[in-house]
Short mmCIF file of C-alpha atoms in Angstrom, two decimals:
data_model
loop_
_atom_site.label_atom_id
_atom_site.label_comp_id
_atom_site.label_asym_id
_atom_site.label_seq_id
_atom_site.Cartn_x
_atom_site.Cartn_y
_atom_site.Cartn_z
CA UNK A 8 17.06 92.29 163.93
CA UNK A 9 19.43 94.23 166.14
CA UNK A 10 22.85 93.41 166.60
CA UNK A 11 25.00 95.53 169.50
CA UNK A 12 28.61 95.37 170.38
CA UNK A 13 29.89 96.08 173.84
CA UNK A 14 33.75 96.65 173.50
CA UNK A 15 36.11 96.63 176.59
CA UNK A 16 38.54 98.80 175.74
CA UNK A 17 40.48 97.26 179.26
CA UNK A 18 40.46 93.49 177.64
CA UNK A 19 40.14 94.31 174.00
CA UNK A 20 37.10 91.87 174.44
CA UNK A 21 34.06 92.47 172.43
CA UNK A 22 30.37 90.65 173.48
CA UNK A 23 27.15 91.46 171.98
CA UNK A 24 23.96 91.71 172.31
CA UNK A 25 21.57 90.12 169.12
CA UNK A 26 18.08 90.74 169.37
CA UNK A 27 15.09 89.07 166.93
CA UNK A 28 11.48 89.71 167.34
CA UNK A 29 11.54 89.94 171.17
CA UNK A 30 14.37 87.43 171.82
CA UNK A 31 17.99 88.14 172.94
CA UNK A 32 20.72 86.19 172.50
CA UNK A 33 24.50 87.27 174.47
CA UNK A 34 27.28 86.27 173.38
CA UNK A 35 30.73 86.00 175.57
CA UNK A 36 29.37 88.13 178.38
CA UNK A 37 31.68 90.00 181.05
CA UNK A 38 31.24 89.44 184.29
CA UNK A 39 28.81 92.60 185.23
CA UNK A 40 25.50 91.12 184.10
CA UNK A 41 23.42 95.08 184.36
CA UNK A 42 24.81 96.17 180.51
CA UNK A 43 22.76 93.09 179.24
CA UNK A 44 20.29 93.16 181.28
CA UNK A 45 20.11 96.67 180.62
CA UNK A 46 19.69 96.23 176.52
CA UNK A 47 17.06 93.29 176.80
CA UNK A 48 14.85 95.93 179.31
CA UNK A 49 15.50 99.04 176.90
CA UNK A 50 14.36 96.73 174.06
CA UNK A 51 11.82 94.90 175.88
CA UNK A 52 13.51 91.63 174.99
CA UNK A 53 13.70 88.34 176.97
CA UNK A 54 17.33 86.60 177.23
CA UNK A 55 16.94 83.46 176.17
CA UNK A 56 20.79 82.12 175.26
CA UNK A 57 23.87 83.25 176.80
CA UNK A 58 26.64 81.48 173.86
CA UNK A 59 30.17 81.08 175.14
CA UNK A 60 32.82 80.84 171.73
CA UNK A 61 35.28 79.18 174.07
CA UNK A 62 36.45 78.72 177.63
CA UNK A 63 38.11 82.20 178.06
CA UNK A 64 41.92 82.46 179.30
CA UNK A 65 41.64 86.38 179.43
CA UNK A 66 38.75 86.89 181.26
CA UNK A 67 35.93 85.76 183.81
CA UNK A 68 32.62 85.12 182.17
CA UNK A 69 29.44 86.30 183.34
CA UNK A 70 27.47 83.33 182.04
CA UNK A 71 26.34 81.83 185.42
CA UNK A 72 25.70 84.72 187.09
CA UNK A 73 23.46 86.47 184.00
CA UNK A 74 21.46 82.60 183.19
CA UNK A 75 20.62 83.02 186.60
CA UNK A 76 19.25 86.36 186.47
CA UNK A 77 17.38 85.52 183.64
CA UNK A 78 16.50 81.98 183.35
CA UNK A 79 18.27 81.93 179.52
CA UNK A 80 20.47 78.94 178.39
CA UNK A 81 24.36 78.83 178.59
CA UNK A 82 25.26 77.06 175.08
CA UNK A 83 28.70 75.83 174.01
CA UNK A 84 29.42 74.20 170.96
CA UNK A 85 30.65 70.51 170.61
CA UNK A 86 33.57 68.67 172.69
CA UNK A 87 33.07 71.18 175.50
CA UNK A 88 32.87 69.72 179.54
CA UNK A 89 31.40 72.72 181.19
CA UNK A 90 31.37 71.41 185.09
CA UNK A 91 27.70 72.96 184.87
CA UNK A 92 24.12 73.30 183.96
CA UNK A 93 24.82 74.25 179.62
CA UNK A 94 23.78 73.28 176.29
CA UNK A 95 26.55 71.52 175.08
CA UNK A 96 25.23 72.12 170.94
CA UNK A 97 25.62 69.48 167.64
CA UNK A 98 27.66 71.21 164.90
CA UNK A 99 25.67 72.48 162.54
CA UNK A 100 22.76 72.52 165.15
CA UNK A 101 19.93 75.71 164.78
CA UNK A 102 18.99 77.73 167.71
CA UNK A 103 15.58 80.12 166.87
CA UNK A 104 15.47 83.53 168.14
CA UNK A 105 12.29 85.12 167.09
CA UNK A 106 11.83 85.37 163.59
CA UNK A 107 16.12 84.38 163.47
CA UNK A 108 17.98 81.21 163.78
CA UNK A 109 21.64 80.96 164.80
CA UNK A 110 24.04 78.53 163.94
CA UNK A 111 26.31 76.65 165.76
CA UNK A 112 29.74 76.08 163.75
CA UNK A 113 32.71 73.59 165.57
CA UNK A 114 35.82 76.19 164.38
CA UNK A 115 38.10 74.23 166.75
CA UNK A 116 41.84 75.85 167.09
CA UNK A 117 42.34 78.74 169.23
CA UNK A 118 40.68 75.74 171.66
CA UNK A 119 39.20 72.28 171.12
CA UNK A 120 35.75 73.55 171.86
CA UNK A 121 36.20 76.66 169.75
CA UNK A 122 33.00 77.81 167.94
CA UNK A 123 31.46 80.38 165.60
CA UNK A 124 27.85 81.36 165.66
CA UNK A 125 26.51 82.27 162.38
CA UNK A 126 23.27 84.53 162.75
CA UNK A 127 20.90 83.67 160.15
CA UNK A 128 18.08 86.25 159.33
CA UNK A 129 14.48 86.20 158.96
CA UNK A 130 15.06 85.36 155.08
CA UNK A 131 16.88 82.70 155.33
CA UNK A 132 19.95 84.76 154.47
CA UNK A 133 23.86 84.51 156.22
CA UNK A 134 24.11 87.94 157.93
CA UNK A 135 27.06 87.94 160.11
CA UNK A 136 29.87 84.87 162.02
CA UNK A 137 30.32 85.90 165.44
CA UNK A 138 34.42 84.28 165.67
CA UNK A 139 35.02 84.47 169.28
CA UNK A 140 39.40 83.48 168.86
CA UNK A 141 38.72 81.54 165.67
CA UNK A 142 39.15 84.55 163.42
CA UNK A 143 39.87 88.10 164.29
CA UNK A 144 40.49 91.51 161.88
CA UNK A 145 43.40 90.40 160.24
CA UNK A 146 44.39 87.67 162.29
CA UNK A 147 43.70 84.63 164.19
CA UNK A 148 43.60 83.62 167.44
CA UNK A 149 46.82 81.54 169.30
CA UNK A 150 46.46 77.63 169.66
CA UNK A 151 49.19 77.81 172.24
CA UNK A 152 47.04 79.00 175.58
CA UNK A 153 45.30 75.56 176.07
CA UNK A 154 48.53 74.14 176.36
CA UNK A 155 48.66 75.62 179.59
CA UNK A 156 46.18 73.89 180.75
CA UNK A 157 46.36 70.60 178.74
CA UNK A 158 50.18 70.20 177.94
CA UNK A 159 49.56 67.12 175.01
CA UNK A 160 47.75 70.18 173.17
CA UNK A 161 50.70 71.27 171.31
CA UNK A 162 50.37 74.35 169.71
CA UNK A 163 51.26 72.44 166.23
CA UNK A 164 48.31 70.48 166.58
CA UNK A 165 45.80 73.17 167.05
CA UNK A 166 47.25 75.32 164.59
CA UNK A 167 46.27 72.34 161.72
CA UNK A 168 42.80 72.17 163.60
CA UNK A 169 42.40 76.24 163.18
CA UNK A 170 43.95 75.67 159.32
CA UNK A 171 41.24 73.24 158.82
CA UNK A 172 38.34 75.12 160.28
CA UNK A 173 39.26 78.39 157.99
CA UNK A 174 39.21 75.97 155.09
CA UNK A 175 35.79 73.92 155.66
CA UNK A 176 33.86 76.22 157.68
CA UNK A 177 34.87 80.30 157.03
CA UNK A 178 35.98 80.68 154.26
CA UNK A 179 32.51 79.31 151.99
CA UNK A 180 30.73 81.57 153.38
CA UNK A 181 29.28 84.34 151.49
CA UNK A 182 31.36 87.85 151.20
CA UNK A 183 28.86 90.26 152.07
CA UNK A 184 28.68 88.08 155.73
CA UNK A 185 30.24 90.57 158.41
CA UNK A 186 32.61 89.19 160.34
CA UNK A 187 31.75 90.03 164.64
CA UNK A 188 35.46 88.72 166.23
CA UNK A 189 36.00 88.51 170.38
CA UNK A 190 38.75 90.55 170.28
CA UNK A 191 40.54 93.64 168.93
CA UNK A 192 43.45 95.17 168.68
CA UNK A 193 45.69 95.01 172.30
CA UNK A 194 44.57 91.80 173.15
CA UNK A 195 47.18 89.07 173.78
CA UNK A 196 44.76 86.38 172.54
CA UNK A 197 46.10 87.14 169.01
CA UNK A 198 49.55 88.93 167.94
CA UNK A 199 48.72 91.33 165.16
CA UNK A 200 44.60 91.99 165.49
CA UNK A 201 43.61 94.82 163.51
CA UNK A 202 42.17 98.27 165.06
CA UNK A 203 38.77 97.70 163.40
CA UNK A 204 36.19 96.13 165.61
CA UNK A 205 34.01 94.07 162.87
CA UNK A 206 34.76 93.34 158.84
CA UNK A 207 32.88 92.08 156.31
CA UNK A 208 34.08 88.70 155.44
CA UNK A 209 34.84 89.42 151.51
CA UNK A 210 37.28 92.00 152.43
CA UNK A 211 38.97 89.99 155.08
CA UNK A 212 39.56 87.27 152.49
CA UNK A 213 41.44 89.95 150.62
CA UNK A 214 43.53 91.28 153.80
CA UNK A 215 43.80 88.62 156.26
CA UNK A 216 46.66 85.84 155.95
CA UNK A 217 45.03 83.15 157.58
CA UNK A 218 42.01 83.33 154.75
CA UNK A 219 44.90 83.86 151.51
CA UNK A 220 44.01 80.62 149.24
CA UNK A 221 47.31 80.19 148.43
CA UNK A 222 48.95 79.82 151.88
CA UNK A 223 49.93 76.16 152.57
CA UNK A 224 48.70 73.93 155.97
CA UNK A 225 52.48 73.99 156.90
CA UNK A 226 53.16 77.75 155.99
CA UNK A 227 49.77 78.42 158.15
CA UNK A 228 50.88 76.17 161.30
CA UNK A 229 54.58 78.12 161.01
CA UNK A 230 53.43 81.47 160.83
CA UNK A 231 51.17 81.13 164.00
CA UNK A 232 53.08 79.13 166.11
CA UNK A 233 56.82 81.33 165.68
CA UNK A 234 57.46 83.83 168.25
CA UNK A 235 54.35 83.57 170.12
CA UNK A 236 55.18 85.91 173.22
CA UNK A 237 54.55 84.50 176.46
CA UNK A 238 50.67 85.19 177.65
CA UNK A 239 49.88 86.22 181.39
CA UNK A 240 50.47 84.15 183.96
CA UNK A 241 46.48 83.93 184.92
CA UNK A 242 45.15 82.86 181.48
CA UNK A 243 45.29 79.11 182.98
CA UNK A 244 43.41 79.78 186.14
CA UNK A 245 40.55 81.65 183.91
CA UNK A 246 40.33 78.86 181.94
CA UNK A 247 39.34 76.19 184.70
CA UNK A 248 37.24 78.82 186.48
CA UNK A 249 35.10 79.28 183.44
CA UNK A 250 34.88 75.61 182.52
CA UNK A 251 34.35 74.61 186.48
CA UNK A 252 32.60 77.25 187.19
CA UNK A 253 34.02 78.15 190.54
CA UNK A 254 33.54 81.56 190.19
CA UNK A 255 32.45 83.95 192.89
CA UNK A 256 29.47 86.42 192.88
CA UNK A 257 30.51 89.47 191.75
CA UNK A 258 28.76 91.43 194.22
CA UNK A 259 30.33 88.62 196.60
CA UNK A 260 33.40 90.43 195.83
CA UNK A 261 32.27 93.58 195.72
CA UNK A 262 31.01 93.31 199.51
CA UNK A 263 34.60 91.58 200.37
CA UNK A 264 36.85 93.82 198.66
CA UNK A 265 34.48 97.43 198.64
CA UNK A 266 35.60 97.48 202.83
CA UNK A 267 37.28 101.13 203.73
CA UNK A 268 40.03 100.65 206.68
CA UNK A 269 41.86 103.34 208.92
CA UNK A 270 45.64 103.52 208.28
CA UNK A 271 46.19 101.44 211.43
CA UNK A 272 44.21 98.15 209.98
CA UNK A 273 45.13 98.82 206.79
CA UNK A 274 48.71 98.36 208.05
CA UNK A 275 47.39 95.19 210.18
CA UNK A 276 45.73 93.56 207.12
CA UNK A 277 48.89 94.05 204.94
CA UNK A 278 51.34 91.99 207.24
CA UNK A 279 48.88 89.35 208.28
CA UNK A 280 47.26 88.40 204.84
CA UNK A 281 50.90 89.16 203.15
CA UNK A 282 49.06 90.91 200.74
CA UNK A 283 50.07 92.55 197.49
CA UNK A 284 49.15 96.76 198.15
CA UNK A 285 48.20 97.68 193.89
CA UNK A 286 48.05 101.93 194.21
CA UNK A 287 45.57 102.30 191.08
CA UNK A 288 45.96 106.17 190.98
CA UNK A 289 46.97 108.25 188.34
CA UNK A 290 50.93 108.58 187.29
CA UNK A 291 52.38 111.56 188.72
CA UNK A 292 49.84 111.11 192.51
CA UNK A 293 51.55 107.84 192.68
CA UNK A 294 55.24 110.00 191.74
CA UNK A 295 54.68 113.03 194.12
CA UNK A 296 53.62 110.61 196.92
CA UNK A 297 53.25 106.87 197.71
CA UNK A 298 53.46 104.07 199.93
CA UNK A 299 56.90 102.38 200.32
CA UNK A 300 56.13 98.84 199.56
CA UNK A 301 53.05 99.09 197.24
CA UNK A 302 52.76 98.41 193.74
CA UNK A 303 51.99 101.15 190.64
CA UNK A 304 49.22 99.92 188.04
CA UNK A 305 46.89 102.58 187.32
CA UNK A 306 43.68 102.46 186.74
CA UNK A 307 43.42 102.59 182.48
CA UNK A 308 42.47 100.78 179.71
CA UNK A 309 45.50 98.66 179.91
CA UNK A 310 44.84 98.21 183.89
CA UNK A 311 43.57 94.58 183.91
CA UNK A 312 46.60 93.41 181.05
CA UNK A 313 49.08 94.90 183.01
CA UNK A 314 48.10 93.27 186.59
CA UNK A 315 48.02 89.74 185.15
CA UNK A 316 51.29 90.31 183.41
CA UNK A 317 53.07 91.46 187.37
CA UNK A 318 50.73 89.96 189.71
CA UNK A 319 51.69 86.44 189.10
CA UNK A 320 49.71 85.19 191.60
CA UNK A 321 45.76 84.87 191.00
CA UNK A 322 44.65 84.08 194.72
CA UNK A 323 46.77 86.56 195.88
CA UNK A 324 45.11 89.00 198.85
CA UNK A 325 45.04 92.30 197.72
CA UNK A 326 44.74 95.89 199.46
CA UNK A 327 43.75 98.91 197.23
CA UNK A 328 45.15 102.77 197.19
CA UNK A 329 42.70 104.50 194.90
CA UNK A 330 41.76 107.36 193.72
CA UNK A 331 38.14 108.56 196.25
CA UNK A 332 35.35 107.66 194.45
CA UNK A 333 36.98 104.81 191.98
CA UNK A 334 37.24 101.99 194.73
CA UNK A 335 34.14 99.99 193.06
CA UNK A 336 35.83 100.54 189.39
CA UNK A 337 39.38 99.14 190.42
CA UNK A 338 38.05 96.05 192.39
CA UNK A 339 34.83 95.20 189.02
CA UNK A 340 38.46 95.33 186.85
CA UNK A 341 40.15 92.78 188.80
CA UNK A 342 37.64 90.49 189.32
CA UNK A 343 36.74 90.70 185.24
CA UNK A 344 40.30 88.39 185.16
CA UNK A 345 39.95 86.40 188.05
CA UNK A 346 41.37 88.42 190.93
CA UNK A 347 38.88 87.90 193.12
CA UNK A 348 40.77 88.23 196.53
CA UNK A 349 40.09 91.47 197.15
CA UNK A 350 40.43 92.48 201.05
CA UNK A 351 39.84 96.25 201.54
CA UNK A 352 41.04 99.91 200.36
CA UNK A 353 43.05 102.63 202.31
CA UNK A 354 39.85 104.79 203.43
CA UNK A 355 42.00 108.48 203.63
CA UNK A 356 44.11 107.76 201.11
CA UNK A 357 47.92 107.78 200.65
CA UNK A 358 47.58 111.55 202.49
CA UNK A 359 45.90 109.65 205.36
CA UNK A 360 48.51 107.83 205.65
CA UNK A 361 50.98 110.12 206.05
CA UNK A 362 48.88 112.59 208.04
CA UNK A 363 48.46 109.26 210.35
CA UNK A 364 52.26 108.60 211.17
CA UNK A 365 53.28 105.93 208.50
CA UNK A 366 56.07 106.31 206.04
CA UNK A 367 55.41 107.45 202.20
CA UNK A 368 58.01 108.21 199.72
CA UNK A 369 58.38 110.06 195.97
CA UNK A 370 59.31 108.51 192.73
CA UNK A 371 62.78 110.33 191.64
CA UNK A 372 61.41 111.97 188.16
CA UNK A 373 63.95 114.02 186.06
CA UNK A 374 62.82 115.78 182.75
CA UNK A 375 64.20 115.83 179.73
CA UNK A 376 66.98 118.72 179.84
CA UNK A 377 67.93 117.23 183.22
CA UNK A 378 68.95 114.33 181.34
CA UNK A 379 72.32 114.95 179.91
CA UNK A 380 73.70 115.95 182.53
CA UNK A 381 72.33 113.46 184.95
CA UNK A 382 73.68 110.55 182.47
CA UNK A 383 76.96 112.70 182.82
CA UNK A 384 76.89 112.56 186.71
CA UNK A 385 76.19 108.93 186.76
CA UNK A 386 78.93 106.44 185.84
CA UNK A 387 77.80 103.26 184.89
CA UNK A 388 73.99 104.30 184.73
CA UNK A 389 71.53 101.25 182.52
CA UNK A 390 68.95 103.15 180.90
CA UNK A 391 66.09 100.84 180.22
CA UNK A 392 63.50 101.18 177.69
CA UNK A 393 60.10 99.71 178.81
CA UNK A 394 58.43 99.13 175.51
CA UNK A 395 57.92 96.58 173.77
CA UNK A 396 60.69 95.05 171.04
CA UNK A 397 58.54 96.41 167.98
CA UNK A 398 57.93 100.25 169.95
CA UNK A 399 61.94 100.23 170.79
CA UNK A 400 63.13 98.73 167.83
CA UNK A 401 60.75 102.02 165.68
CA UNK A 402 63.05 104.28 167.86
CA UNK A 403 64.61 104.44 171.10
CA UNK A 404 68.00 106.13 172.42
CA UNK A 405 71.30 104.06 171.49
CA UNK A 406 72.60 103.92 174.99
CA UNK A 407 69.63 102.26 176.16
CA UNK A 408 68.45 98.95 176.74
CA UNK A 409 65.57 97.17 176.06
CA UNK A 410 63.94 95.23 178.36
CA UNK A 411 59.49 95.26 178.25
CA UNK A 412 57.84 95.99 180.92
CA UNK A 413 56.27 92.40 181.13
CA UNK A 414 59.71 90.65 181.40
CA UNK A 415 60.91 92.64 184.60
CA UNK A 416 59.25 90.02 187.56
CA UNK A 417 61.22 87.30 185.84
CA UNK A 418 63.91 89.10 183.97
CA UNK A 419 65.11 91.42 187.13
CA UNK A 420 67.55 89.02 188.14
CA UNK A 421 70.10 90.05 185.80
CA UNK A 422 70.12 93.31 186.50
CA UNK A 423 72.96 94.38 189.34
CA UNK A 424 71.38 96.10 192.56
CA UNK A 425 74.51 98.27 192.77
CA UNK A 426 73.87 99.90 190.01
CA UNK A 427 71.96 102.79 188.85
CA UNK A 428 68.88 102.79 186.80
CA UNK A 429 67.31 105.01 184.47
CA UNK A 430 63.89 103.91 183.53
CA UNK A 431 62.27 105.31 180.01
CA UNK A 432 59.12 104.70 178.22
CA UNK A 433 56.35 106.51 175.91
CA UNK A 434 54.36 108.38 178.90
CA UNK A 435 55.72 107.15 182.23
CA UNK A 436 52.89 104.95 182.94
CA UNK A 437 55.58 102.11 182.30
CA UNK A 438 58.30 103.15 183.90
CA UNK A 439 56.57 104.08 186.89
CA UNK A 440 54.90 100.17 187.21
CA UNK A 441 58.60 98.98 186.59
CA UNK A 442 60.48 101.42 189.55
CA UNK A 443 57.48 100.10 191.80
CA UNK A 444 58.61 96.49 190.85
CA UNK A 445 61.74 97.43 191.41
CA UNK A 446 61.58 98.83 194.37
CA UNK A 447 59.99 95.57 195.65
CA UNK A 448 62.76 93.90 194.41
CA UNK A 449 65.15 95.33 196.82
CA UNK A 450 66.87 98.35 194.26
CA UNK A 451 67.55 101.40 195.49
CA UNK A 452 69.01 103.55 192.66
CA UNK A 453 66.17 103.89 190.43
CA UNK A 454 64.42 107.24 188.45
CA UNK A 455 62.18 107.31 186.10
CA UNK A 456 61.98 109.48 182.94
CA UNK A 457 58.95 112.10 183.13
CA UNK A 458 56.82 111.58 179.81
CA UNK A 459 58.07 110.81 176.69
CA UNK A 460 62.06 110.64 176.66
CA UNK A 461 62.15 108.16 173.75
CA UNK A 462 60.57 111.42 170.96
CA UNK A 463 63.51 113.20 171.65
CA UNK A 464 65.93 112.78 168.45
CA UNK A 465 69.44 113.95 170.01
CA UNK A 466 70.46 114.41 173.99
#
């Protein structure tokens, strides 16, 4: 029995690959089908179930594209309406792989469809729950996306579903079972997910609040429904693209978006489409030189997060600035969320583009010990802190204000365009996304902070 986890760092999203006697099950597969396909080769293995835990809000699946490469069957577990050829399973029902069985467990909560897989070895023994959003390290997954979707879903109501599926269908299990959850730690699917990536079940009992015997149904519902921060705007269009199925062929996309165009039809492109222009470089290219107009998110493991939390808009057309060489990478990590309009990338670059007549500009970066006296020169300057509440409220400069990155598209409007603004955050990757929103927004009097402004104790 082999059991392999492919972590996303990008999505905090964690699929795997289980493999019994010659038979390969995936579970909650990205979109790029070659890692699995790779695994079963390597191991000689034939695919024969792809298992979805849920309809995903935070990412495409790769479910249609890989059963069709492979001929294996797409499995849900009861209540689900995939719009699609699947195996829509009994609770309690057994799937054999090789010498194996698996499972199927109805954990409804996190989603009404919600399900666990318990692997079951060639003894007969428990070994391991893969949880999908029912239960992560030290948490459990939100029952308030669906309500995006389905508004009589209140998030109350799932909550007591989740409570109830802890109680009857976790929580019996053995100890020693591990514990194999969708996501980790960074992932909006959950609010306090711990950084280990799997957990035996024993010990989770011990550390995780959602498994504590002595926590009531209503203390449960109350502690995961209270300050549940707003997710990204595409979770809803993710869900109804995995459970229709209208999804595009990645390579589809690929072809579409992987086109290289001179300055001149780059510029064409960007006022006929209205198009959204997403510079994916690194921090300080984007500060020494960029495109008037575009937007900052680059390319790291926080990329995809960070364009569904500014890029409202999932069918939006999109034109790339990249680094040369990463064009492929930037356009694979939209489309893992859904961002699938992808129409071409600047083929010489930002330097190109310059070099070729059209405007570029430079991100006004002071350093620390230019600080005090810029503040000083500056009447009336807002500094604000990008971070999130729990990062500012750990430490942050008293003059400033906070204000996280992921509220500025709708939170902008109460700031004053005549005034000056200071932005601050922990490397500059945040600041430098915000001044390009900014920018957008029609503000003129913006710098950013270079690096780290907020581990400096006194200025």
């Amino acid at each position: 029995m082999k059991i392999e986890q492919l972590y996303t760092r990008g999505l905090a999203e964690a699929s795997y690959y289980i493999e019994c006697n010659g038979e390969a099950a995936i579970i909650d597969p990205l979109r790029d089908p070659q890692p699995y396909l790779t695994l079963a080769r390597k191991n000689k293995a034939k695919i024969r179930f792809i298992l979805e835990t849920h309809f995903h809000a935070d990412f495409v699946s790769g479910h249609q594209e890989l059963a069709e490469k492979t001929g294996a069957t797409i499995v849900f577990g009861p209540t689900a309406t995939p719009m699609y050829k699947a195996h829509v399973a009994k609770d309690g029902e057994i799937l054999s792989l090789g010498d194996c069985s698996i499972r199927v467990m109805h954990t409804p909560g996190h989603s009404l469809e919600s399900s666990t897989y318990l692997l079951i070895d060639n003894n007969g023994k428990d070994y391991a729950i893969f949880t999908g959003d029912t239960l992560f390290i030290d948490d459990v997954g939100r029952p308030d996306l669906v309500q995006r979707v389905k508004a009589e879903m209140t998030p109350d109501f799932l909550a007591g579903l989740l409570f109830d599926s802890l109680r009857n269908k976790i929580i019996p299990l053995a100890d020693e079972v591990l514990v194999y959850p969708g996501h980790g730690a960074g992932s909006a699917c959950g609010r306090k997910i711990g950084e280990m990536t799997f957990d035996t079940l024993g010990r989770q009992k011990q550390t995780n609040f959602a498994l504590s015997q002595d926590i009531t149904r209503d203390e449960f519902i109350r502690r995961v429904t209270e300050n549940l921060a707003e997710p990204p705007a595409y979770y809803p269009f993710n869900i109804l693209m995995n459970a229709t199925g209208d999804i595009p062929d990645l390579e589809e996309v690929l072809k579409k978006g992987n086109r290289a165009l001179s300055s001149k039809d780059f510029y064409l492109q960007w006022q006929a489409e209205d198009a959204v222009v997403i510079d994916t470089r690194q921090v300080a290219d984007f500060q020494r030189q960029y495109i008037p107009g575009s937007l900052f998110i680059g390319l790291c493991d926080d990329f995809s997060s960070w364009v569904g939390n500014v890029v409202k808009d999932i069918r939006q057309p999109i034109l790339l600035v990249t680094e040369k060489g990463r064009e492929r990478e930037s356009i694979i990590h939209l489309s893992r969320i859904g961002y699938h309009n992808i129409i071409g990338y600047l083929k010489e670059g930002v330097k190109g583009w310059s070099k070729d007549g059209f405007e570029t500009a430079a991100v006004p970066v002071i350093g620390h010990q230019q600080y005090a006296g810029f503040t000083v020169k500056e009447p009336g300057l807002v500094i604000l802190d990008l971070r999130t509440e729990c990062e500012y409220k750990a430490h942050h400069l008293p003059q400033s204000i906070n204000m996280p990155l992921e509220s500025i598209p709708h939170k902008s409007g109460q700031l004053q365009k005549s005034r000056s603004y200071l932005l601050c955050c922990d490397s500059g990757y945040r600041a430098t996304i915000a001044y390009s929103l900014l920018k957008l927004d029609g503000f003129q009097r913006v710098t950013c902070v270079e690096g780290d402004l907020t581990a400096v104790p006194v200025l």
